[in-house]
XYZ file of C-alpha atoms in Angstrom:
72
model
C -12.508 9.323 7.424
C -9.833 6.696 8.058
C -7.163 7.615 10.560
C -3.639 7.691 9.141
C -1.503 4.846 10.408
C 1.983 5.462 9.107
C 4.029 5.992 6.002
C 4.825 2.974 3.814
C 6.960 2.358 0.751
C 4.950 0.472 -1.878
C 6.537 -2.078 -4.241
C 5.491 -4.292 -7.134
C 7.368 -7.183 -8.730
C 7.715 -8.665 -12.189
C 10.127 -11.010 -13.930
C 12.777 -8.234 -13.891
C 12.566 -7.810 -10.109
C 11.027 -5.547 -7.506
C 10.068 -1.952 -8.409
C 9.282 1.006 -6.143
C 5.830 2.468 -6.882
C 5.852 5.263 -4.318
C 5.022 6.159 -0.729
C 1.604 6.254 0.895
C 0.047 6.865 4.291
C -2.052 3.766 4.900
C -5.058 3.390 7.172
C -6.003 0.178 8.930
C -8.626 -0.380 6.198
C -5.920 0.003 3.520
C -3.675 -2.501 5.292
C -6.546 -4.989 5.569
C -7.271 -4.671 1.829
C -3.577 -5.232 1.034
C -3.494 -8.315 3.300
C -6.621 -9.670 1.598
C -4.999 -9.075 -1.785
C -1.845 -10.959 -0.686
C -4.078 -13.879 0.360
C -6.154 -13.601 -2.850
C -9.291 -12.965 -0.777
C -10.016 -9.389 -1.878
C -13.718 -9.175 -2.760
C -13.612 -5.981 -4.824
C -11.072 -3.718 -6.464
C -9.509 -1.364 -3.892
C -7.205 1.579 -4.550
C -4.740 3.492 -2.411
C -3.432 6.962 -3.160
C 0.304 7.526 -3.187
C 1.807 10.753 -1.825
C 2.223 12.045 -5.398
C -1.528 11.619 -6.016
C -1.324 8.510 -8.219
C -3.870 5.825 -7.408
C -2.695 2.208 -7.299
C -4.889 -0.905 -7.193
C -3.847 -3.016 -4.218
C -3.697 -6.028 -6.562
C -0.547 -4.464 -8.074
C 1.189 -4.323 -4.696
C 3.586 -7.156 -3.925
C 5.237 -5.765 -0.794
C 5.161 -2.830 1.578
C 7.747 -1.462 3.987
C 6.937 0.721 6.963
C 9.002 3.899 6.894
C 10.035 6.053 9.846
C 8.311 9.407 10.104
C 9.456 12.647 11.675
C 7.356 11.806 14.763
C 9.343 8.585 15.369
């Protein structure tokens, strides 16, 4: 099982602007897949699960923002 890294806000963009998709705890593997997607080097489809349970393909993600947690 991947260790939780921290909480992130997940965003996508379109011609109308940036849109909030949700929040997710991302592992190092998740962050690597997102980086690969940003660089268009992702070899296979990869999904993350938002806190509300919705799954999002990392190809839909245009930006992420690290959020403070209660432990911070």
